[in-house]
Amino acid sequence: MLDEIHEPLEQERADYNTYTLGSIGHHNVVIAGLHQPGNSSATSVVTQIRNTFSDINCVLLVGIGGGVPVKTNSGIIRLGDVVVSKPAGEYPGVVQYDHGKAEVGVFKRTGALPPPPAVLLHAAQDFAVNRTLTGELMDPLTTSLSRISSDGRLRGFQFPGRMNDFLYQSDYVHLGAGELCSECNCDSRERIKHDYGVDEAYVQVHRGIIASGEFVIKDAMKRDQLAAQYGILCFETEAAGVLADMPCLVIRGVSDYCDSHKNDQWHGYAAATAAAYARELVLRMPIYKSKKSVG
């Protein structure tokens, strides 16, 4: 998704991160991956980034997450869609649903995470308006993803097809551990039918509350209960670790429905849709006067 790739720079021995440096439009970009999932790993990576690249202006946390199949202004959340953190009501964009204290008969969430920087919220809003005006035929996300579809080397990141997008009733549990639904004979009568519209591959972007916790959720009933309580659109496991050290915008491609039927089939494509959205967001960010500006 980079326009150019730059040569690596020297870094301190105490910095164990591996960086990819490049540019998107007029912005210099630093990309760092997590060596393992989780909030503690994310905190460590961000701390080292800040020490090595002190002039970074904005941070995007890009990856995959589990979607809540609810209806937003953009439609029903489905696999391959993108969920972007945005403040809503009393919540700043990301909530730690498992951070708090147990009181008599209730779990009380404590602490608060910072909201996304205003410049990123403005860029996200600008992109949303632009997509609405241009329509599906000239959609920049579709253009970015078409590069992947035409490259055989990136087959693992291509659209799996809606015939492989299975959403089951919340109380229906997966029959076989480690197997696809088609391989373990999960009852197709328990599936919820989708209405995808004209273009099944069109990526919808949903903005709202993202939940960050220590554990991956594989329970649809728990998903629904937490989603109803906090207005959650997506679950993931790194944002709280990053936000503890630096405000950021969280971008997640939906790779599963947080249920027992989850598998890896949509991971690559969900990562690609999130990366494509991040690229378009960077292109809409203001160009700062400092020559050391980072997108």
mmCIF file of C-alpha atoms in Angstrom:
data_model
loop_
_atom_site.group_PDB
_atom_site.id
_atom_site.type_symbol
_atom_site.label_atom_id
_atom_site.label_comp_id
_atom_site.label_asym_id
_atom_site.label_seq_id
_atom_site.Cartn_x
_atom_site.Cartn_y
_atom_site.Cartn_z
ATOM 1 C CA MET A 1 0.000 0.000 0.000
ATOM 2 C CA LEU A 2 3.070 2.282 0.077
ATOM 3 C CA ASP A 3 3.872 4.497 -2.904
ATOM 4 C CA GLU A 4 7.602 4.267 -2.172
ATOM 5 C CA ILE A 5 9.777 2.140 0.116
ATOM 6 C CA HIS A 6 12.701 3.903 1.803
ATOM 7 C CA GLU A 7 16.034 2.607 3.033
ATOM 8 C CA PRO A 8 16.133 1.521 6.701
ATOM 9 C CA LEU A 9 17.602 3.860 9.315
ATOM 10 C CA GLU A 10 19.879 3.109 12.244
ATOM 11 C CA GLN A 11 18.134 2.432 15.540
ATOM 12 C CA GLU A 12 19.180 1.848 19.134
ATOM 13 C CA ARG A 13 20.000 -1.684 20.278
ATOM 14 C CA ALA A 14 17.231 -1.380 22.852
ATOM 15 C CA ASP A 15 14.682 -1.022 20.028
ATOM 16 C CA TYR A 16 13.722 -4.550 18.963
ATOM 17 C CA ASN A 17 11.080 -3.463 16.459
ATOM 18 C CA THR A 18 11.456 -4.177 12.760
ATOM 19 C CA TYR A 19 10.378 -1.213 10.648
ATOM 20 C CA THR A 20 9.280 -0.693 7.071
ATOM 21 C CA LEU A 21 9.823 2.912 6.009
ATOM 22 C CA GLY A 22 8.168 4.533 3.033
ATOM 23 C CA SER A 23 5.737 7.153 1.859
ATOM 24 C CA ILE A 24 2.082 7.523 0.937
ATOM 25 C CA GLY A 25 1.439 10.652 -1.076
ATOM 26 C CA HIS A 26 3.382 13.476 0.580
ATOM 27 C CA HIS A 27 3.602 11.735 3.955
ATOM 28 C CA ASN A 28 6.472 9.673 5.319
ATOM 29 C CA VAL A 29 5.240 6.511 7.001
ATOM 30 C CA VAL A 30 6.709 4.154 9.594
ATOM 31 C CA ILE A 31 5.219 0.645 9.726
ATOM 32 C CA ALA A 32 5.897 -1.649 12.689
ATOM 33 C CA GLY A 33 4.305 -5.041 13.289
ATOM 34 C CA LEU A 34 3.584 -6.802 16.565
ATOM 35 C CA HIS A 35 5.738 -9.837 17.341
ATOM 36 C CA GLN A 36 2.750 -11.350 19.134
ATOM 37 C CA PRO A 37 -0.867 -10.310 19.728
ATOM 38 C CA GLY A 38 -2.028 -8.644 22.920
ATOM 39 C CA ASN A 39 -2.089 -5.332 24.735
ATOM 40 C CA SER A 40 1.273 -5.770 26.475
ATOM 41 C CA SER A 41 3.020 -6.454 23.163
ATOM 42 C CA ALA A 42 1.340 -3.411 21.614
ATOM 43 C CA THR A 43 2.463 -1.190 24.485
ATOM 44 C CA SER A 44 6.071 -2.331 24.089
ATOM 45 C CA VAL A 45 6.102 -1.724 20.330
ATOM 46 C CA VAL A 46 4.619 1.774 20.619
ATOM 47 C CA THR A 47 7.028 2.782 23.384
ATOM 48 C CA GLN A 48 9.997 1.843 21.195
ATOM 49 C CA ILE A 49 8.507 3.643 18.184
ATOM 50 C CA ARG A 50 8.205 6.860 20.196
ATOM 51 C CA ASN A 51 11.828 6.626 21.319
ATOM 52 C CA THR A 52 13.176 5.999 17.801
ATOM 53 C CA PHE A 53 10.856 8.315 15.831
ATOM 54 C CA SER A 54 10.203 11.276 18.107
ATOM 55 C CA ASP A 55 8.631 13.420 15.348
ATOM 56 C CA ILE A 56 5.697 11.114 14.597
ATOM 57 C CA ASN A 57 2.498 13.141 14.321
ATOM 58 C CA CYS A 58 -0.232 10.503 14.153
ATOM 59 C CA VAL A 59 -0.659 6.801 14.827
ATOM 60 C CA LEU A 60 -2.971 4.356 13.061
ATOM 61 C CA LEU A 61 -3.497 0.919 14.604
ATOM 62 C CA VAL A 62 -4.339 -1.283 11.623
ATOM 63 C CA GLY A 63 -5.273 -4.963 11.678
ATOM 64 C CA ILE A 64 -8.151 -7.415 11.977
ATOM 65 C CA GLY A 65 -10.918 -7.868 14.510
ATOM 66 C CA GLY A 66 -14.151 -9.644 15.219
ATOM 67 C CA GLY A 67 -17.260 -7.867 13.994
ATOM 68 C CA VAL A 68 -20.655 -7.572 15.630
ATOM 69 C CA PRO A 69 -23.315 -8.266 12.959
ATOM 70 C CA VAL A 70 -25.447 -5.231 13.755
ATOM 71 C CA LYS A 71 -26.817 -2.579 11.424
ATOM 72 C CA THR A 72 -25.083 0.803 11.238
ATOM 73 C CA ASN A 73 -25.592 3.775 8.926
ATOM 74 C CA SER A 74 -23.498 1.860 6.375
ATOM 75 C CA GLY A 75 -25.511 -1.355 6.582
ATOM 76 C CA ILE A 76 -25.047 -4.638 8.427
ATOM 77 C CA ILE A 77 -21.461 -5.410 9.455
ATOM 78 C CA ARG A 78 -20.143 -8.380 7.476
ATOM 79 C CA LEU A 79 -16.833 -10.132 6.876
ATOM 80 C CA GLY A 80 -14.291 -7.994 5.042
ATOM 81 C CA ASP A 81 -15.869 -4.704 6.110
ATOM 82 C CA VAL A 82 -13.827 -2.099 7.984
ATOM 83 C CA VAL A 83 -14.614 -0.763 11.456
ATOM 84 C CA VAL A 84 -12.999 2.524 12.532
ATOM 85 C CA SER A 85 -12.965 3.897 16.074
ATOM 86 C CA LYS A 86 -15.109 6.971 16.652
ATOM 87 C CA PRO A 87 -16.388 8.516 19.894
ATOM 88 C CA ALA A 88 -20.054 7.818 20.597
ATOM 89 C CA GLY A 89 -22.035 8.916 23.621
ATOM 90 C CA GLU A 90 -19.964 8.605 26.792
ATOM 91 C CA TYR A 91 -17.333 6.396 25.132
ATOM 92 C CA PRO A 92 -14.186 7.815 23.446
ATOM 93 C CA GLY A 93 -13.967 5.359 20.543
ATOM 94 C CA VAL A 94 -12.359 2.369 22.280
ATOM 95 C CA VAL A 95 -13.542 0.735 25.524
ATOM 96 C CA GLN A 96 -11.812 -1.825 27.720
ATOM 97 C CA TYR A 97 -14.762 -4.066 28.428
ATOM 98 C CA ASP A 98 -12.754 -6.368 30.743
ATOM 99 C CA HIS A 99 -10.954 -3.670 32.775
ATOM 100 C CA GLY A 100 -12.702 -2.789 36.015
ATOM 101 C CA LYS A 101 -13.851 -4.202 39.325
ATOM 102 C CA ALA A 102 -16.472 -6.691 40.416
ATOM 103 C CA GLU A 103 -19.117 -5.259 42.704
ATOM 104 C CA VAL A 104 -22.185 -6.912 44.172
ATOM 105 C CA GLY A 105 -24.030 -8.476 41.255
ATOM 106 C CA VAL A 106 -22.319 -6.339 38.616
ATOM 107 C CA PHE A 107 -18.986 -5.695 36.866
ATOM 108 C CA LYS A 108 -18.117 -1.997 36.875
ATOM 109 C CA ARG A 109 -15.782 -0.816 34.126
ATOM 110 C CA THR A 110 -13.125 1.635 35.355
ATOM 111 C CA GLY A 111 -10.626 3.915 33.655
ATOM 112 C CA ALA A 112 -10.902 5.758 30.359
ATOM 113 C CA LEU A 113 -8.897 5.670 27.135
ATOM 114 C CA PRO A 114 -8.143 8.802 25.086
ATOM 115 C CA PRO A 115 -10.203 9.559 21.954
ATOM 116 C CA PRO A 116 -8.620 9.575 18.477
ATOM 117 C CA PRO A 117 -6.749 12.775 17.527
ATOM 118 C CA ALA A 118 -9.001 15.367 15.901
ATOM 119 C CA VAL A 119 -6.951 15.390 12.681
ATOM 120 C CA LEU A 120 -7.656 11.674 12.175
ATOM 121 C CA LEU A 121 -11.360 12.049 12.936
ATOM 122 C CA HIS A 122 -11.558 14.878 10.401
ATOM 123 C CA ALA A 123 -9.740 12.797 7.776
ATOM 124 C CA ALA A 124 -12.089 9.865 8.412
ATOM 125 C CA GLN A 125 -15.121 12.112 8.031
ATOM 126 C CA ASP A 126 -13.726 13.618 4.832
ATOM 127 C CA PHE A 127 -13.176 10.141 3.396
ATOM 128 C CA ALA A 128 -16.704 9.061 4.352
ATOM 129 C CA VAL A 129 -18.204 12.056 2.555
ATOM 130 C CA ASN A 130 -15.966 11.489 -0.474
ATOM 131 C CA ARG A 131 -17.031 7.843 -0.782
ATOM 132 C CA THR A 132 -20.676 8.845 -0.652
ATOM 133 C CA LEU A 133 -20.225 11.387 -3.441
ATOM 134 C CA THR A 134 -18.100 9.247 -5.777
ATOM 135 C CA GLY A 135 -20.183 6.076 -5.520
ATOM 136 C CA GLU A 136 -19.140 2.450 -5.945
ATOM 137 C CA LEU A 137 -17.801 2.737 -9.513
ATOM 138 C CA MET A 138 -15.054 5.202 -8.522
ATOM 139 C CA ASP A 139 -14.463 3.954 -4.987
ATOM 140 C CA PRO A 140 -10.797 4.364 -3.915
ATOM 141 C CA LEU A 141 -10.940 1.331 -1.605
ATOM 142 C CA THR A 142 -12.067 -0.841 -4.487
ATOM 143 C CA THR A 143 -9.223 0.534 -6.612
ATOM 144 C CA SER A 144 -6.624 -0.283 -3.956
ATOM 145 C CA LEU A 145 -7.983 -3.788 -3.447
ATOM 146 C CA SER A 146 -8.018 -4.427 -7.204
ATOM 147 C CA ARG A 147 -4.212 -4.367 -7.134
ATOM 148 C CA ILE A 148 -4.307 -7.372 -4.833
ATOM 149 C CA SER A 149 -6.843 -9.234 -6.957
ATOM 150 C CA SER A 150 -4.593 -8.928 -10.009
ATOM 151 C CA ASP A 151 -1.439 -10.168 -8.242
ATOM 152 C CA GLY A 152 -1.210 -13.947 -7.941
ATOM 153 C CA ARG A 153 1.497 -13.648 -5.280
ATOM 154 C CA LEU A 154 -1.074 -12.096 -2.945
ATOM 155 C CA ARG A 155 -3.683 -14.817 -3.307
ATOM 156 C CA GLY A 156 -4.049 -15.108 0.470
ATOM 157 C CA PHE A 157 -5.282 -11.507 0.629
ATOM 158 C CA GLN A 158 -7.933 -11.794 -2.071
ATOM 159 C CA PHE A 159 -11.708 -11.700 -1.595
ATOM 160 C CA PRO A 160 -12.893 -15.169 -0.406
ATOM 161 C CA GLY A 161 -16.398 -14.708 -1.837
ATOM 162 C CA ARG A 162 -19.690 -14.193 -0.045
ATOM 163 C CA MET A 163 -20.461 -17.883 -0.376
ATOM 164 C CA ASN A 164 -17.902 -18.320 2.435
ATOM 165 C CA ASP A 165 -19.423 -15.655 4.693
ATOM 166 C CA PHE A 166 -21.397 -17.659 7.253
ATOM 167 C CA LEU A 167 -23.286 -15.992 10.105
ATOM 168 C CA TYR A 168 -25.067 -18.398 12.442
ATOM 169 C CA GLN A 169 -27.706 -17.882 15.084
ATOM 170 C CA SER A 170 -26.038 -16.699 18.293
ATOM 171 C CA ASP A 171 -27.025 -19.796 20.262
ATOM 172 C CA TYR A 172 -25.779 -22.276 17.631
ATOM 173 C CA VAL A 173 -22.320 -23.625 18.556
ATOM 174 C CA HIS A 174 -19.719 -24.844 16.043
ATOM 175 C CA LEU A 175 -19.591 -28.639 15.738
ATOM 176 C CA GLY A 176 -15.918 -29.315 14.983
ATOM 177 C CA ALA A 177 -12.833 -27.765 16.582
ATOM 178 C CA GLY A 178 -10.331 -26.383 14.074
ATOM 179 C CA GLU A 179 -12.486 -27.194 11.051
ATOM 180 C CA LEU A 180 -14.406 -25.018 8.611
ATOM 181 C CA CYS A 181 -18.183 -25.080 8.915
ATOM 182 C CA SER A 182 -18.392 -26.831 5.542
ATOM 183 C CA GLU A 183 -16.084 -29.588 6.789
ATOM 184 C CA CYS A 184 -17.845 -30.413 10.050
ATOM 185 C CA ASN A 185 -21.422 -30.253 8.769
ATOM 186 C CA CYS A 186 -22.649 -27.258 10.748
ATOM 187 C CA ASP A 187 -26.383 -27.028 10.122
ATOM 188 C CA SER A 188 -26.958 -24.601 7.237
ATOM 189 C CA ARG A 189 -30.510 -24.042 8.505
ATOM 190 C CA GLU A 190 -28.989 -22.151 11.456
ATOM 191 C CA ARG A 191 -27.402 -19.566 9.160
ATOM 192 C CA ILE A 192 -28.751 -16.036 8.987
ATOM 193 C CA LYS A 193 -29.345 -14.933 5.408
ATOM 194 C CA HIS A 194 -27.548 -11.802 4.190
ATOM 195 C CA ASP A 195 -28.822 -9.148 1.833
ATOM 196 C CA TYR A 196 -25.627 -7.891 0.193
ATOM 197 C CA GLY A 197 -27.040 -5.567 -2.424
ATOM 198 C CA VAL A 198 -25.679 -5.259 -5.952
ATOM 199 C CA ASP A 199 -21.920 -5.526 -5.291
ATOM 200 C CA GLU A 200 -21.090 -8.313 -2.841
ATOM 201 C CA ALA A 201 -17.416 -7.291 -2.711
ATOM 202 C CA TYR A 202 -18.022 -3.605 -1.921
ATOM 203 C CA VAL A 203 -16.326 -2.789 1.390
ATOM 204 C CA GLN A 204 -18.534 -0.935 3.840
ATOM 205 C CA VAL A 205 -16.890 1.263 6.471
ATOM 206 C CA HIS A 206 -18.526 1.431 9.897
ATOM 207 C CA ARG A 207 -17.467 4.046 12.441
ATOM 208 C CA GLY A 208 -18.145 3.686 16.142
ATOM 209 C CA ILE A 209 -17.075 1.922 19.322
ATOM 210 C CA ILE A 210 -14.366 -0.747 19.249
ATOM 211 C CA ALA A 211 -13.821 -3.002 22.269
ATOM 212 C CA SER A 212 -10.320 -3.941 23.372
ATOM 213 C CA GLY A 213 -9.672 -6.806 25.787
ATOM 214 C CA GLU A 214 -7.060 -9.327 26.813
ATOM 215 C CA PHE A 215 -8.776 -12.332 25.246
ATOM 216 C CA VAL A 216 -10.216 -13.218 21.842
ATOM 217 C CA ILE A 217 -14.000 -13.611 21.992
ATOM 218 C CA LYS A 218 -15.405 -16.811 20.482
ATOM 219 C CA ASP A 219 -18.843 -16.707 22.054
ATOM 220 C CA ALA A 220 -21.696 -15.103 20.120
ATOM 221 C CA MET A 221 -23.915 -14.799 23.189
ATOM 222 C CA LYS A 222 -21.163 -12.949 25.069
ATOM 223 C CA ARG A 223 -20.555 -10.827 21.962
ATOM 224 C CA ASP A 224 -24.182 -9.766 21.818
ATOM 225 C CA GLN A 225 -24.365 -9.026 25.549
ATOM 226 C CA LEU A 226 -21.283 -6.770 25.531
ATOM 227 C CA ALA A 227 -22.282 -5.123 22.256
ATOM 228 C CA ALA A 228 -25.685 -4.209 23.659
ATOM 229 C CA GLN A 229 -24.118 -2.861 26.857
ATOM 230 C CA TYR A 230 -21.527 -0.577 25.233
ATOM 231 C CA GLY A 231 -22.696 -0.149 21.630
ATOM 232 C CA ILE A 232 -19.712 -2.139 20.362
ATOM 233 C CA LEU A 233 -19.184 -2.753 16.633
ATOM 234 C CA CYS A 234 -15.928 -4.712 16.783
ATOM 235 C CA PHE A 235 -13.678 -6.600 19.227
ATOM 236 C CA GLU A 236 -9.863 -6.732 19.216
ATOM 237 C CA THR A 237 -6.893 -7.241 21.579
ATOM 238 C CA GLU A 238 -4.280 -4.498 21.042
ATOM 239 C CA ALA A 239 -5.848 -1.028 21.069
ATOM 240 C CA ALA A 240 -5.857 -0.553 24.838
ATOM 241 C CA GLY A 241 -2.116 -1.245 24.921
ATOM 242 C CA VAL A 242 -1.412 1.406 22.290
ATOM 243 C CA LEU A 243 -3.805 3.987 23.721
ATOM 244 C CA ALA A 244 -2.203 3.656 27.144
ATOM 245 C CA ASP A 245 0.886 5.295 25.622
ATOM 246 C CA MET A 246 -0.332 7.300 22.626
ATOM 247 C CA PRO A 247 -3.684 8.442 21.160
ATOM 248 C CA CYS A 248 -4.480 6.752 17.853
ATOM 249 C CA LEU A 249 -7.208 5.806 15.411
ATOM 250 C CA VAL A 250 -8.064 2.098 15.383
ATOM 251 C CA ILE A 251 -8.831 0.504 12.003
ATOM 252 C CA ARG A 252 -9.977 -3.129 11.901
ATOM 253 C CA GLY A 253 -10.901 -5.360 9.004
ATOM 254 C CA VAL A 254 -13.661 -7.767 10.065
ATOM 255 C CA SER A 255 -12.295 -11.317 9.887
ATOM 256 C CA ASP A 256 -14.939 -13.167 11.937
ATOM 257 C CA TYR A 257 -18.104 -12.701 13.961
ATOM 258 C CA CYS A 258 -16.614 -13.381 17.434
ATOM 259 C CA ASP A 259 -18.410 -16.729 17.543
ATOM 260 C CA SER A 260 -17.397 -20.379 17.802
ATOM 261 C CA HIS A 261 -17.464 -20.652 13.988
ATOM 262 C CA LYS A 262 -14.507 -18.286 13.501
ATOM 263 C CA ASN A 263 -11.586 -19.449 11.327
ATOM 264 C CA ASP A 264 -8.670 -17.981 9.375
ATOM 265 C CA GLN A 265 -10.338 -17.936 5.951
ATOM 266 C CA TRP A 266 -11.015 -14.183 5.977
ATOM 267 C CA HIS A 267 -7.881 -13.014 7.822
ATOM 268 C CA GLY A 268 -5.874 -12.014 4.748
ATOM 269 C CA TYR A 269 -8.664 -10.122 3.026
ATOM 270 C CA ALA A 270 -9.722 -8.370 6.235
ATOM 271 C CA ALA A 271 -6.128 -7.225 6.763
ATOM 272 C CA ALA A 272 -6.062 -5.947 3.176
ATOM 273 C CA THR A 273 -9.272 -3.925 3.522
ATOM 274 C CA ALA A 274 -8.000 -2.334 6.741
ATOM 275 C CA ALA A 275 -4.676 -1.464 5.086
ATOM 276 C CA ALA A 276 -6.445 -0.011 2.041
ATOM 277 C CA TYR A 277 -8.569 2.197 4.287
ATOM 278 C CA ALA A 278 -5.482 3.346 6.217
ATOM 279 C CA ARG A 279 -3.806 4.335 2.961
ATOM 280 C CA GLU A 280 -6.774 6.434 1.854
ATOM 281 C CA LEU A 281 -6.909 8.087 5.262
ATOM 282 C CA VAL A 282 -3.232 9.091 5.102
ATOM 283 C CA LEU A 283 -3.799 10.628 1.665
ATOM 284 C CA ARG A 284 -6.443 12.905 3.196
ATOM 285 C CA MET A 285 -4.328 14.122 6.094
ATOM 286 C CA PRO A 286 -2.973 17.691 6.066
ATOM 287 C CA ILE A 287 0.621 18.313 5.024
ATOM 288 C CA TYR A 288 2.531 19.870 7.885
ATOM 289 C CA LYS A 289 5.282 22.435 7.444
ATOM 290 C CA SER A 290 7.952 20.399 9.216
ATOM 291 C CA LYS A 291 10.172 18.529 6.759
ATOM 292 C CA LYS A 292 10.308 15.634 9.232
ATOM 293 C CA SER A 293 6.561 15.193 9.205
ATOM 294 C CA VAL A 294 5.318 11.604 9.346
ATOM 295 C CA GLY A 295 1.879 10.547 8.042
#
